[in-house]
Each structure stands twice: as structure tokens, then as C-alpha cells.
Amino acid sequence: SQQGEEDPQALSIQEGENATMNCSYKTSINNLQWYRQNSGRGLVHLILIRSNEREKHSGRLRVTLDTSKKSSSLLITASRAADTASYFCATDSPQAAGNKLTFGGGTRVLVKP
Amino acid sequence: EPEVTQTPSHQVTQMGQEVILRCVPISNHLYFYWYRQILGQKVEFLVSFYNNEISEKSEIFDDQFSVERPDGSNFTLKIRSTKLEDSAMYFCASRDRGYRSNQPQHFGDGTRLSIL
């Protein structure tokens, strides 16, 4: 897989359920970031986890990072219809001189009311 | 909360024409980026810019592309002679000073560029 690949590609859940999506990457990283994109809109930054961190929380979001497996997961608890969006992981690699982000293909999440 | 703003939201241009996409990054940010997203595909890095020069550019960013920070607030992407395959959503992003590990990039809402 390429740097920053999410799975599943799509996820459909009922409101109130938890949504979990995973991201795998190939190279070493400075940090890994999760973004949300509503249809046709920009990327909203959700959470950043540094390479020396293992878990981070922000509201209903929980992110884990396993650098030995080069993978991360994003958990959205108690989902709401407004959480319907695409979610992307993006990695910042120390090899990137300009601090560019490399994005995965995203997970499309549908939360049904 | 401060945000990155991009104009126009939608640009329709004839193939071969020049187009300039404009961005106003967050005011105290020092690092600036352009990305693009072709419909249904991944977000791809184009170029990063710091201290009035390009830090890194991708293979996509060929000599038809250029960036400029003409004043203290705007950051522009110019495509000199547009091609059909340049049709995409173009995102500007900016990042604050500080150790890179801790700093997220903040994105604008994008400009949808349609080449006819």
C-alpha cells in the first residue's frame, strides 16, 4: 500500500455507534494528522499525534499510533449525523524538506440518523 | 478562530489560459502550501514555501506552475497555460512557526478549477 492508506474505504453506522478507521504508512514520520472533509469542502484539522506519542484524545475523538506497525487508528465515539464526512490521515515525514503532508485515500463515513 | 481563505471558490477557464488562485493564510503563519485533489482521488502535495522561497515541490509542479507571496498577506498559485488535467480542487494551507512535529497545517475551503 502507499503512504497513508486508510481502511475501510467506506463505513456506514447508526447514530450513537462508534466509528473506527485505520491508516497505514510506510516511511518514518514526525507526526500523523487526521483531517475531515465534508463533501465539496476543505480539509478540517482534527488531531495531530507526534511520533513519540501512542494515544491522544480530543472530545469524542481518540487516535492511536503504533510506529512499530506504522499504523494509526481514529475512533469517533457516540457518532452523530454531522460526523458524516470523509476522513483522511496525513503523514509528515522527516525526509520532506518542506514539511509536506502525504495523504491517504480516505474513509467515507456515513452516520445514519 | 483564524482561518485560511481562498478565492475564487470556483474558476472556469479555457484550456491554454493562465489562471491565478489566491489564498490568504492565517496571519502569523510562516509556512505555506498548495495541494490539489482531482475528483475522487487523494489530496496531492504541490509545493511548500517558506521565507520567500520554495522549500519543496512535487513532480506535478512543473514549469507551468509558480507561486508568489506578493505582499504580507496573499499567497498565489499561477498556472501559466492550463491543461484539461489541471481540473481539480486546489487547497492552500499554512502552518505556524514552531517545531514542525507539533504544528498542524490549516487548510482553506479550496478553489474548484474547471478547465474547458
mmCIF file of C-alpha atoms in Angstrom:
data_model
loop_
_atom_site.group_PDB
_atom_site.id
_atom_site.type_symbol
_atom_site.label_atom_id
_atom_site.label_comp_id
_atom_site.label_asym_id
_atom_site.label_seq_id
_atom_site.Cartn_x
_atom_site.Cartn_y
_atom_site.Cartn_z
ATOM 1 C CA SER A 1 0.000 0.000 0.000
ATOM 2 C CA GLN A 2 1.043 3.599 -0.453
ATOM 3 C CA GLN A 3 1.996 6.035 2.287
ATOM 4 C CA GLY A 4 -1.106 6.863 4.292
ATOM 5 C CA GLU A 5 -3.685 4.291 3.304
ATOM 6 C CA GLU A 6 -6.946 4.147 5.199
ATOM 7 C CA ASP A 7 -9.274 1.282 5.696
ATOM 8 C CA PRO A 8 -12.080 0.706 5.377
ATOM 9 C CA GLN A 9 -12.733 2.831 2.303
ATOM 10 C CA ALA A 10 -16.307 3.325 3.425
ATOM 11 C CA LEU A 11 -18.194 2.858 6.670
ATOM 12 C CA SER A 12 -21.905 3.087 7.405
ATOM 13 C CA ILE A 13 -23.121 3.205 11.005
ATOM 14 C CA GLN A 14 -26.129 4.254 13.053
ATOM 15 C CA GLU A 15 -26.103 7.418 15.095
ATOM 16 C CA GLY A 16 -24.744 6.707 18.552
ATOM 17 C CA GLU A 17 -22.430 3.928 17.412
ATOM 18 C CA ASN A 18 -18.650 4.216 17.337
ATOM 19 C CA ALA A 19 -16.706 4.528 14.100
ATOM 20 C CA THR A 20 -13.187 3.212 13.784
ATOM 21 C CA MET A 21 -10.898 3.698 10.825
ATOM 22 C CA ASN A 22 -7.287 2.760 10.309
ATOM 23 C CA CYS A 23 -4.333 4.240 8.498
ATOM 24 C CA SER A 24 -1.110 2.575 7.467
ATOM 25 C CA TYR A 25 2.025 4.265 6.241
ATOM 26 C CA LYS A 26 5.444 3.228 5.018
ATOM 27 C CA THR A 27 8.144 5.727 5.957
ATOM 28 C CA SER A 28 9.222 7.222 9.270
ATOM 29 C CA ILE A 29 7.181 10.177 10.432
ATOM 30 C CA ASN A 30 7.417 13.337 12.521
ATOM 31 C CA ASN A 31 3.699 13.252 13.136
ATOM 32 C CA LEU A 32 0.457 11.919 11.764
ATOM 33 C CA GLN A 33 -2.590 14.113 11.350
ATOM 34 C CA TRP A 34 -6.251 13.342 10.816
ATOM 35 C CA TYR A 35 -8.494 15.583 8.757
ATOM 36 C CA ARG A 36 -12.199 15.646 7.978
ATOM 37 C CA GLN A 37 -13.643 16.725 4.659
ATOM 38 C CA ASN A 38 -17.310 17.355 4.145
ATOM 39 C CA SER A 39 -18.489 16.888 0.585
ATOM 40 C CA GLY A 40 -17.010 19.550 -1.679
ATOM 41 C CA ARG A 41 -15.443 21.437 1.197
ATOM 42 C CA GLY A 42 -11.979 21.983 2.628
ATOM 43 C CA LEU A 43 -9.967 19.861 4.997
ATOM 44 C CA VAL A 44 -10.607 20.452 8.661
ATOM 45 C CA HIS A 45 -7.794 19.525 11.003
ATOM 46 C CA LEU A 46 -8.963 17.152 13.734
ATOM 47 C CA ILE A 47 -5.957 15.940 15.652
ATOM 48 C CA LEU A 48 -2.172 15.632 15.423
ATOM 49 C CA ILE A 49 -0.227 12.850 17.083
ATOM 50 C CA ARG A 50 3.552 13.028 17.291
ATOM 51 C CA SER A 51 5.771 10.065 16.552
ATOM 52 C CA ASN A 52 6.669 9.697 20.235
ATOM 53 C CA GLU A 53 3.029 9.595 21.342
ATOM 54 C CA ARG A 54 0.875 6.478 21.461
ATOM 55 C CA GLU A 55 -2.587 7.829 22.120
ATOM 56 C CA LYS A 56 -4.345 11.148 22.050
ATOM 57 C CA HIS A 57 -7.874 12.308 22.802
ATOM 58 C CA SER A 58 -9.863 15.303 21.688
ATOM 59 C CA GLY A 59 -13.529 15.388 22.635
ATOM 60 C CA ARG A 60 -15.171 12.341 21.035
ATOM 61 C CA LEU A 61 -12.033 11.526 19.054
ATOM 62 C CA ARG A 62 -9.379 9.056 20.071
ATOM 63 C CA VAL A 63 -6.281 8.480 17.989
ATOM 64 C CA THR A 64 -3.683 5.794 18.483
ATOM 65 C CA LEU A 65 -0.315 5.459 16.856
ATOM 66 C CA ASP A 66 1.838 2.348 16.593
ATOM 67 C CA THR A 67 5.125 3.289 14.969
ATOM 68 C CA SER A 68 6.383 -0.312 15.074
ATOM 69 C CA LYS A 69 3.477 -1.321 12.829
ATOM 70 C CA LYS A 70 3.399 2.018 11.016
ATOM 71 C CA SER A 71 -0.294 2.365 11.667
ATOM 72 C CA SER A 72 -2.784 4.667 13.318
ATOM 73 C CA SER A 73 -6.451 4.465 14.153
ATOM 74 C CA LEU A 74 -9.129 7.105 14.597
ATOM 75 C CA LEU A 75 -12.111 6.320 16.793
ATOM 76 C CA ILE A 76 -15.167 8.554 16.817
ATOM 77 C CA THR A 77 -17.359 7.713 19.781
ATOM 78 C CA ALA A 78 -21.120 8.256 20.004
ATOM 79 C CA SER A 79 -21.321 9.292 16.371
ATOM 80 C CA ARG A 80 -23.737 11.932 15.132
ATOM 81 C CA ALA A 81 -25.254 12.556 11.717
ATOM 82 C CA ALA A 82 -22.998 15.633 11.494
ATOM 83 C CA ASP A 83 -19.958 13.314 11.582
ATOM 84 C CA THR A 84 -20.849 12.163 8.078
ATOM 85 C CA ALA A 85 -17.765 13.075 6.046
ATOM 86 C CA SER A 86 -14.560 11.668 4.589
ATOM 87 C CA TYR A 87 -11.682 11.221 6.982
ATOM 88 C CA PHE A 88 -8.063 11.344 5.884
ATOM 89 C CA CYS A 89 -4.811 10.581 7.587
ATOM 90 C CA ALA A 90 -1.740 12.528 6.536
ATOM 91 C CA THR A 91 1.873 11.976 7.467
ATOM 92 C CA ASP A 92 4.700 14.444 7.884
ATOM 93 C CA SER A 93 7.976 12.721 7.127
ATOM 94 C CA PRO A 94 11.405 13.910 8.312
ATOM 95 C CA GLN A 95 12.649 13.291 4.766
ATOM 96 C CA ALA A 96 10.362 16.039 3.483
ATOM 97 C CA ALA A 97 12.325 19.275 3.436
ATOM 98 C CA GLY A 98 9.250 21.426 3.240
ATOM 99 C CA ASN A 99 7.154 19.562 5.764
ATOM 100 C CA LYS A 100 4.727 18.378 3.110
ATOM 101 C CA LEU A 101 1.862 16.120 4.095
ATOM 102 C CA THR A 102 1.229 12.823 2.332
ATOM 103 C CA PHE A 103 -2.437 11.897 2.375
ATOM 104 C CA GLY A 104 -4.200 8.594 2.245
ATOM 105 C CA GLY A 105 -7.233 7.848 0.135
ATOM 106 C CA GLY A 106 -9.670 8.471 2.970
ATOM 107 C CA THR A 107 -12.524 6.676 4.653
ATOM 108 C CA ARG A 108 -16.054 7.797 3.774
ATOM 109 C CA VAL A 109 -18.217 7.658 6.872
ATOM 110 C CA LEU A 110 -21.997 7.740 6.716
ATOM 111 C CA VAL A 111 -23.821 8.162 10.018
ATOM 112 C CA LYS A 112 -27.493 7.341 9.659
ATOM 113 C CA PRO A 113 -29.930 9.100 11.977
ATOM 114 C CA GLU B 1 -10.920 31.269 15.024
ATOM 115 C CA PRO B 2 -8.497 32.459 12.313
ATOM 116 C CA GLU B 3 -8.786 30.640 9.029
ATOM 117 C CA VAL B 4 -7.206 30.289 5.618
ATOM 118 C CA THR B 5 -9.308 31.928 2.915
ATOM 119 C CA GLN B 6 -9.196 31.134 -0.769
ATOM 120 C CA THR B 7 -10.626 32.930 -3.774
ATOM 121 C CA PRO B 8 -12.362 32.303 -6.027
ATOM 122 C CA SER B 9 -14.335 29.308 -4.809
ATOM 123 C CA HIS B 10 -14.854 28.182 -8.413
ATOM 124 C CA GLN B 11 -12.877 29.144 -11.503
ATOM 125 C CA VAL B 12 -13.780 28.104 -15.038
ATOM 126 C CA THR B 13 -11.074 28.678 -17.631
ATOM 127 C CA GLN B 14 -10.416 27.774 -21.236
ATOM 128 C CA MET B 15 -7.551 25.379 -21.896
ATOM 129 C CA GLY B 16 -4.343 27.259 -22.564
ATOM 130 C CA GLN B 17 -5.316 30.270 -20.486
ATOM 131 C CA GLU B 18 -3.455 31.464 -17.429
ATOM 132 C CA VAL B 19 -5.124 31.210 -14.061
ATOM 133 C CA ILE B 20 -4.193 32.649 -10.666
ATOM 134 C CA LEU B 21 -5.569 31.125 -7.489
ATOM 135 C CA ARG B 22 -5.408 33.275 -4.402
ATOM 136 C CA CYS B 23 -5.000 32.463 -0.751
ATOM 137 C CA VAL B 24 -4.793 34.466 2.429
ATOM 138 C CA PRO B 25 -3.040 32.299 5.023
ATOM 139 C CA ILE B 26 -3.512 32.692 8.762
ATOM 140 C CA SER B 27 -1.806 35.945 9.670
ATOM 141 C CA ASN B 28 1.064 34.855 11.888
ATOM 142 C CA HIS B 29 1.853 31.685 9.945
ATOM 143 C CA LEU B 30 5.188 31.355 8.179
ATOM 144 C CA TYR B 31 4.881 28.171 6.121
ATOM 145 C CA PHE B 32 2.598 27.954 3.116
ATOM 146 C CA TYR B 33 1.487 25.105 0.895
ATOM 147 C CA TRP B 34 -0.557 24.246 -2.142
ATOM 148 C CA TYR B 35 -2.207 20.874 -2.621
ATOM 149 C CA ARG B 36 -4.668 19.619 -5.171
ATOM 150 C CA GLN B 37 -7.341 16.947 -5.235
ATOM 151 C CA ILE B 38 -8.583 15.583 -8.519
ATOM 152 C CA LEU B 39 -12.181 14.436 -8.191
ATOM 153 C CA GLY B 40 -12.359 11.103 -6.400
ATOM 154 C CA GLN B 41 -8.614 10.932 -5.802
ATOM 155 C CA LYS B 42 -6.168 11.614 -2.978
ATOM 156 C CA VAL B 43 -5.022 15.032 -1.902
ATOM 157 C CA GLU B 44 -1.619 15.585 -3.547
ATOM 158 C CA PHE B 45 1.146 17.917 -2.462
ATOM 159 C CA LEU B 46 2.232 20.537 -4.982
ATOM 160 C CA VAL B 47 4.602 22.951 -3.282
ATOM 161 C CA SER B 48 5.770 24.332 0.050
ATOM 162 C CA PHE B 49 7.006 27.881 0.586
ATOM 163 C CA TYR B 50 8.946 29.490 3.393
ATOM 164 C CA ASN B 51 10.944 32.674 3.751
ATOM 165 C CA ASN B 52 10.001 33.777 0.245
ATOM 166 C CA GLU B 53 11.257 30.715 -1.491
ATOM 167 C CA ILE B 54 10.106 27.243 -2.446
ATOM 168 C CA SER B 55 11.139 24.611 0.121
ATOM 169 C CA GLU B 56 9.982 21.603 -1.824
ATOM 170 C CA LYS B 57 7.924 20.855 -4.898
ATOM 171 C CA SER B 58 6.397 17.724 -6.346
ATOM 172 C CA GLU B 59 6.704 16.310 -9.861
ATOM 173 C CA ILE B 60 3.306 17.835 -10.634
ATOM 174 C CA PHE B 61 4.700 21.317 -10.011
ATOM 175 C CA ASP B 62 6.424 21.745 -13.369
ATOM 176 C CA ASP B 63 7.470 24.978 -15.056
ATOM 177 C CA GLN B 64 3.835 25.796 -15.845
ATOM 178 C CA PHE B 65 3.272 26.403 -12.136
ATOM 179 C CA SER B 66 4.585 29.213 -9.984
ATOM 180 C CA VAL B 67 3.903 30.598 -6.535
ATOM 181 C CA GLU B 68 4.283 34.061 -5.157
ATOM 182 C CA ARG B 69 3.796 35.967 -1.968
ATOM 183 C CA PRO B 70 3.373 39.422 -3.448
ATOM 184 C CA ASP B 71 2.662 41.181 -0.172
ATOM 185 C CA GLY B 72 2.431 40.389 3.520
ATOM 186 C CA SER B 73 -0.887 38.588 3.270
ATOM 187 C CA ASN B 74 -1.517 36.903 -0.080
ATOM 188 C CA PHE B 75 -0.086 33.661 -1.400
ATOM 189 C CA THR B 76 -0.851 32.845 -5.025
ATOM 190 C CA LEU B 77 -0.598 29.858 -7.317
ATOM 191 C CA LYS B 78 -0.317 30.594 -11.030
ATOM 192 C CA ILE B 79 -0.770 28.085 -13.805
ATOM 193 C CA ARG B 80 0.586 29.634 -16.996
ATOM 194 C CA SER B 81 -1.096 27.559 -19.686
ATOM 195 C CA THR B 82 -3.808 25.354 -18.282
ATOM 196 C CA LYS B 83 -4.456 21.813 -19.456
ATOM 197 C CA LEU B 84 -7.580 19.697 -19.102
ATOM 198 C CA GLU B 85 -5.811 17.563 -16.498
ATOM 199 C CA ASP B 86 -5.321 20.606 -14.271
ATOM 200 C CA SER B 87 -9.017 20.407 -13.414
ATOM 201 C CA ALA B 88 -9.102 19.762 -9.678
ATOM 202 C CA MET B 89 -9.784 21.273 -6.290
ATOM 203 C CA TYR B 90 -6.781 23.321 -5.190
ATOM 204 C CA PHE B 91 -6.168 23.768 -1.488
ATOM 205 C CA CYS B 92 -3.954 26.303 0.216
ATOM 206 C CA ALA B 93 -2.619 25.550 3.688
ATOM 207 C CA SER B 94 -0.499 27.340 6.242
ATOM 208 C CA ARG B 95 1.409 26.377 9.362
ATOM 209 C CA ASP B 96 2.582 28.316 12.355
ATOM 210 C CA ARG B 97 6.192 28.717 13.398
ATOM 211 C CA GLY B 98 7.454 26.266 15.938
ATOM 212 C CA TYR B 99 8.819 22.791 15.921
ATOM 213 C CA ARG B 100 7.310 21.013 12.946
ATOM 214 C CA SER B 101 6.319 17.931 14.913
ATOM 215 C CA ASN B 102 3.781 19.922 16.850
ATOM 216 C CA GLN B 103 2.263 22.090 14.189
ATOM 217 C CA PRO B 104 -0.745 21.103 12.099
ATOM 218 C CA GLN B 105 -1.419 22.550 8.696
ATOM 219 C CA HIS B 106 -4.624 24.534 8.360
ATOM 220 C CA PHE B 107 -6.445 24.342 5.065
ATOM 221 C CA GLY B 108 -8.728 26.667 3.186
ATOM 222 C CA ASP B 109 -12.001 25.601 1.595
ATOM 223 C CA GLY B 110 -10.344 25.268 -1.779
ATOM 224 C CA THR B 111 -10.806 26.604 -5.305
ATOM 225 C CA ARG B 112 -12.503 24.292 -7.749
ATOM 226 C CA LEU B 113 -10.725 24.777 -11.077
ATOM 227 C CA SER B 114 -12.542 23.587 -14.178
ATOM 228 C CA ILE B 115 -10.665 23.629 -17.471
ATOM 229 C CA LEU B 116 -12.803 23.544 -20.618
#
